[in-house]
Amino acid sequence: MENAYYEKLIRCRDAVRAKTDFQPRIGLILGSGLGRIAETMDIVTVVDYKDIPGFPVSTVPGHAGRYLFGYIGGVPVVCMQGRVHYYEGFDVHDVVLPTRVMGLLGIKLLFLTNAAGGLDPEMDTPSLMVIRDHMMFGFPNPLVGPNLDQLGPRFPDMSQVYDPALRACLHDTAAKMGMKLAEGVYIQLTGPSFETPFEVRYYGSIGGSAVGMSTACEAVAARHMGLKVCGVSCITNKGAGLSAAPLNHEEVIEAGNMIGERFSQLVTAAIPELDKLC
Ligand code: HPA
C-alpha cells in the first residue's frame, strides 16, 4: 500500500499545484452546516475535489466538495468545504487523504471543525466547544498500515493533539468578542446511525463531552505530519436520550446554520491570532 498510496497523495498534491501556486499557512476543515465562513473569505482560487484525479468526493448533503484558497483576516488559508466520512464506505486512508494533501501543500496549522451531539445534559445547543482531546471508538487508526516515513514517524506522540497555546488563543479571542466557549473531549464514532441513549450515557460517563463522526482521525494524521492542530465542535443537538426529540441530519444542518454567523465571526477573528503562534 505504501508506495501506491503515497504516490496518490503526491499526484493529488501535484494536481492541486497545477491549478494554483497559492501558499496557505493554515488549513481549515468545515463541518456539516458550517460552510458559511466561505462567505467572509477573500477567495483567490477554488479547486473542486472532482477535478483532482483519485481524490475522494463526499456524497453527504450539506457537504460541498472543494478546496477554497484565499485569505481570512489577511492570512493565506486553504479551506476544505466538505470532507469525506468513513461511514460513506471510504477507506480510512482516503478519509484522511485531503488532510494530508493540505499538509503536503505546506500548511503549518490545521483548524478542525465539526457538528457534534452534546453528551453533557447541561450543554446549550447550539453552542461552540473547543476540543481539548479526543477518543476514537470503532474507528481504525488512520496510521495503520506501512508507515509513510516521508510524512512522519511510526509511533507519533499524541499526548497533546490539540495544542494548548492554540486552545488558549481560541478562548482569548472569544472572550474579547463577548462569546462563551466550552471546552471538552470529542468522541469519534463511525456513524452513520446516531447513538442510542445508553451509548450517549456511556460515552458521557467515561469523560466524553461531544460525539460525532469525523475529526479525530484527521487530527491524528495531521499530528503524524507534525502539524499544529486545534478544533472547535458546534454542538448542534443534545445526544440521543438527553432530549425528547428524535435526531435527524436536517436538524444538525439547521443548528449549524443557526450558529454559523457566530462561528464565522470567531474563526475570522481567531485565524490571525492563531497564525502568530505557528
Ligand atoms: N451524534 C453523532 N454525530 C453528530 C451528532 C450526534 O448526536 N450531531 C451532529 N453530529
Coordinates of C-alpha atoms and ligand atoms in Angstrom, one line a residue:
M1 CA 0.0 0.0 0.0
E2 CA 2.7 2.4 1.0
N3 CA 4.1 3.4 -2.4
A4 CA 0.8 3.3 -4.3
Y5 CA -0.9 5.4 -1.6
Y6 CA 2.0 7.8 -1.2
E7 CA 2.2 8.2 -4.9
K8 CA -1.6 9.0 -4.9
L9 CA -1.0 11.7 -2.3
I10 CA 1.7 13.3 -4.4
R11 CA -0.4 13.1 -7.6
C12 CA -3.3 14.8 -5.7
R13 CA -0.9 17.5 -4.4
D14 CA 0.6 18.0 -7.8
A15 CA -2.9 18.2 -9.4
V16 CA -3.8 21.0 -7.0
R17 CA -0.4 22.7 -7.6
A18 CA -1.1 22.6 -11.3
K19 CA -4.2 24.7 -10.7
T20 CA -2.7 27.2 -8.2
D21 CA 0.6 28.2 -6.7
F22 CA -1.2 29.8 -3.7
Q23 CA 0.7 29.1 -0.5
P24 CA -1.6 28.5 2.5
R25 CA -0.3 28.7 6.1
I26 CA -3.5 27.4 7.8
G27 CA -5.9 24.6 6.7
L28 CA -9.5 24.9 7.9
I29 CA -11.9 21.9 7.6
L30 CA -15.6 22.9 7.7
G31 CA -18.1 20.6 9.3
S32 CA -21.7 20.0 8.4
G33 CA -23.7 23.2 8.1
L34 CA -20.6 25.3 8.8
G35 CA -19.7 26.3 5.3
R36 CA -20.8 29.9 5.8
I37 CA -17.3 31.0 6.7
A38 CA -16.6 30.9 2.9
E39 CA -18.8 34.0 2.6
T40 CA -16.4 36.0 4.7
M41 CA -13.3 34.6 3.0
D42 CA -11.4 36.5 0.3
I43 CA -11.3 33.7 -2.2
V44 CA -8.5 33.5 -4.7
T45 CA -9.0 30.1 -6.2
V46 CA -11.4 27.2 -5.9
V47 CA -10.4 23.6 -6.7
D48 CA -13.2 21.1 -6.9
Y49 CA -12.4 17.7 -5.4
K50 CA -13.9 16.1 -8.5
D51 CA -11.2 17.7 -10.6
I52 CA -8.4 16.1 -8.7
P53 CA -7.8 12.6 -10.1
G54 CA -8.2 9.9 -7.4
F55 CA -9.5 12.3 -4.7
P56 CA -12.4 11.1 -2.6
V57 CA -15.6 13.0 -3.1
S58 CA -18.4 13.1 -0.5
T59 CA -21.9 12.0 -1.1
V60 CA -23.4 13.7 2.0
P61 CA -26.0 16.5 1.7
G62 CA -24.7 19.7 3.3
H63 CA -21.1 18.9 2.3
A64 CA -19.8 20.8 -0.8
G65 CA -16.6 19.2 -2.2
R66 CA -13.9 21.7 -2.8
Y67 CA -10.8 23.4 -1.6
L68 CA -11.1 27.2 -1.2
F69 CA -7.8 29.1 -1.4
G70 CA -7.7 32.6 -0.1
Y71 CA -7.4 34.9 2.8
I72 CA -9.2 35.1 6.2
G73 CA -8.2 38.1 8.2
G74 CA -5.3 38.6 5.8
V75 CA -3.9 35.1 6.5
P76 CA -3.4 32.8 3.5
V77 CA -5.6 29.7 4.2
V78 CA -6.9 26.6 2.4
C79 CA -10.4 25.7 3.4
M80 CA -12.0 22.3 2.9
Q81 CA -15.6 22.9 2.2
G82 CA -16.8 19.3 2.6
R83 CA -14.9 16.2 3.8
V84 CA -15.4 12.5 3.3
H85 CA -16.5 10.2 6.1
Y86 CA -15.7 6.6 6.9
Y87 CA -19.4 5.7 7.0
E88 CA -19.7 6.6 3.3
G89 CA -17.6 3.5 2.7
F90 CA -14.3 5.2 2.2
D91 CA -11.1 3.5 3.4
V92 CA -9.7 5.4 6.4
H93 CA -6.6 6.3 4.4
D94 CA -8.9 8.1 1.9
V95 CA -10.8 9.8 4.7
V96 CA -7.5 11.5 5.8
L97 CA -6.1 12.0 2.3
P98 CA -7.5 15.6 1.9
T99 CA -5.9 16.5 5.2
R100 CA -2.5 15.0 4.2
V101 CA -2.7 16.8 0.9
M102 CA -3.1 20.1 2.8
G103 CA 0.0 19.1 4.8
L104 CA 1.9 18.5 1.6
L105 CA 0.7 21.9 0.3
G106 CA 2.6 23.4 3.2
I107 CA 0.1 24.3 5.9
K108 CA 1.6 24.7 9.4
L109 CA -1.6 24.5 11.3
L110 CA -4.9 22.5 10.9
F111 CA -8.1 24.0 12.3
L112 CA -10.8 21.4 12.5
T113 CA -14.5 22.0 12.9
N114 CA -17.4 19.7 13.1
A115 CA -21.0 19.3 14.1
A116 CA -21.5 17.1 17.2
G117 CA -24.0 15.9 19.7
G118 CA -23.6 17.0 23.3
L119 CA -23.1 14.3 25.9
D120 CA -23.5 16.6 28.9
P121 CA -27.2 17.3 29.6
E122 CA -26.3 20.8 30.7
M123 CA -24.7 21.8 27.4
D124 CA -26.5 24.5 25.5
T125 CA -27.5 23.9 21.8
P126 CA -26.4 25.2 19.5
S127 CA -23.1 26.2 21.2
L128 CA -19.4 26.0 20.4
M129 CA -16.8 23.8 22.2
V130 CA -13.0 24.0 21.9
I131 CA -11.7 20.4 21.6
R132 CA -9.3 19.6 24.4
D133 CA -8.7 16.0 23.4
H134 CA -10.4 13.1 21.6
M135 CA -11.2 9.4 21.8
M136 CA -11.9 7.1 18.9
F137 CA -14.1 4.1 19.1
G138 CA -14.8 1.5 16.4
F139 CA -12.7 3.6 14.1
P140 CA -9.5 2.3 12.7
N141 CA -6.4 4.5 13.4
P142 CA -5.5 6.1 10.0
L143 CA -1.8 5.3 10.6
V144 CA -2.4 1.6 10.5
G145 CA -0.5 0.1 7.5
P146 CA 3.1 0.6 6.5
N147 CA 4.4 3.8 8.0
L148 CA 4.8 6.7 5.5
D149 CA 8.2 7.7 6.7
Q150 CA 8.1 10.7 4.3
L151 CA 5.2 12.1 6.4
G152 CA 6.2 11.2 10.0
P153 CA 7.3 8.6 12.5
R154 CA 5.9 5.1 13.1
F155 CA 4.8 5.8 16.7
P156 CA 3.9 9.5 16.9
D157 CA 3.2 11.0 20.3
M158 CA -0.5 12.0 20.8
S159 CA -0.2 13.5 24.3
Q160 CA -1.2 17.0 23.2
V161 CA -3.0 16.6 19.9
Y162 CA -4.9 19.9 20.4
D163 CA -2.2 22.5 21.1
P164 CA -2.7 24.2 24.5
A165 CA -1.5 27.6 23.2
L166 CA -3.9 27.4 20.3
R167 CA -6.8 26.5 22.6
A168 CA -5.9 29.4 24.9
C169 CA -5.9 31.6 21.9
L170 CA -9.4 30.5 20.8
H171 CA -10.7 31.2 24.3
D172 CA -9.0 34.6 24.4
T173 CA -10.4 35.6 21.0
A174 CA -13.9 34.5 22.0
A175 CA -13.7 36.4 25.4
K176 CA -12.7 39.6 23.5
M177 CA -15.8 39.2 21.4
G178 CA -18.0 38.5 24.5
M179 CA -18.5 35.0 23.3
K180 CA -18.6 32.0 25.6
L181 CA -16.8 28.8 24.5
A182 CA -17.0 25.5 26.4
E183 CA -14.0 23.1 26.2
G184 CA -14.3 19.3 26.2
V185 CA -13.4 15.9 24.8
Y186 CA -14.7 14.9 21.4
I187 CA -15.5 11.3 20.7
Q188 CA -15.4 10.0 17.1
L189 CA -17.6 7.1 16.3
T190 CA -18.1 5.6 12.8
G191 CA -21.8 6.5 12.4
P192 CA -23.9 6.8 10.3
S193 CA -26.6 5.9 12.8
F194 CA -26.8 8.3 15.7
E195 CA -26.1 6.8 19.1
T196 CA -28.6 5.0 21.3
P197 CA -29.4 6.7 24.6
F198 CA -27.3 4.2 26.5
E199 CA -24.3 4.8 24.3
V200 CA -24.7 8.5 25.0
R201 CA -24.8 7.8 28.7
Y202 CA -21.8 5.6 28.5
Y203 CA -19.6 7.9 26.4
G204 CA -20.6 10.8 28.8
S205 CA -19.7 8.6 31.8
I206 CA -16.1 7.9 30.5
G207 CA -15.3 11.6 30.1
G208 CA -16.7 12.5 26.6
S209 CA -18.3 15.9 26.1
A210 CA -19.4 15.6 22.5
V211 CA -19.8 12.9 19.9
G212 CA -19.5 12.9 16.1
M213 CA -18.4 11.1 13.0
S214 CA -15.2 12.9 11.9
T215 CA -12.2 15.0 13.1
A216 CA -10.2 12.7 15.4
C217 CA -8.7 10.7 12.5
E218 CA -7.8 13.9 10.7
A219 CA -6.2 15.3 13.8
V220 CA -4.1 12.1 14.2
A221 CA -3.0 12.2 10.5
A222 CA -2.1 15.9 10.9
R223 CA -0.1 15.3 14.1
H224 CA 1.7 12.5 12.4
M225 CA 2.9 15.1 9.9
G226 CA 4.0 17.4 12.7
L227 CA 1.2 20.0 12.0
K228 CA -0.2 22.0 14.9
V229 CA -3.9 21.2 15.5
C230 CA -6.8 22.9 17.1
G231 CA -10.5 22.3 16.8
V232 CA -14.0 23.6 17.5
S233 CA -17.2 21.5 17.7
C234 CA -20.5 23.0 17.0
I235 CA -22.8 21.3 19.5
T236 CA -25.9 21.1 17.3
N237 CA -28.1 18.9 19.4
K238 CA -28.3 17.0 22.7
G239 CA -27.2 13.4 22.4
A240 CA -29.9 10.8 21.9
G241 CA -32.0 10.3 25.0
L242 CA -31.0 13.7 26.5
S243 CA -33.9 15.4 24.9
A244 CA -37.3 14.1 23.9
A245 CA -36.9 14.7 20.2
P246 CA -35.5 12.1 17.8
L247 CA -32.4 13.1 15.9
N248 CA -32.0 13.8 12.3
H249 CA -29.4 15.2 9.9
E250 CA -31.6 18.1 8.8
E251 CA -31.7 19.4 12.4
V252 CA -27.9 19.2 12.6
I253 CA -27.6 21.3 9.4
E254 CA -30.2 23.7 10.6
A255 CA -28.5 24.2 14.0
G256 CA -25.2 24.6 12.2
N257 CA -26.8 27.4 10.1
M258 CA -28.2 29.0 13.3
I259 CA -24.8 29.3 14.9
G260 CA -23.0 29.8 11.6
E261 CA -22.7 33.5 12.0
R262 CA -21.2 33.3 15.4
F263 CA -18.9 30.6 14.3
S264 CA -17.7 32.6 11.3
Q265 CA -17.0 35.6 13.4
L266 CA -15.0 33.5 15.8
V267 CA -13.0 31.8 13.1
T268 CA -12.3 35.1 11.3
A269 CA -11.1 36.8 14.4
A270 CA -9.1 33.8 15.6
I271 CA -7.1 32.9 12.5
P272 CA -4.8 36.0 12.5
E273 CA -4.1 35.3 16.2
L274 CA -3.5 31.5 15.7
D275 CA -1.2 32.4 12.8
K276 CA 1.1 34.3 15.1
L277 CA 1.6 31.0 17.0
C278 CA 2.7 28.9 14.1
Ligands
HPA1 N1 -24.2 12.1 17.1 C1 -23.2 11.9 16.2 N2 -22.8 12.8 15.3 C2 -23.5 14.0 15.3 C3 -24.5 14.3 16.2 C4 -24.9 13.3 17.2 O1 -25.7 13.5 18.0 N3 -24.9 15.6 16.0 C5 -24.1 16.0 15.0 N4 -23.3 15.1 14.6

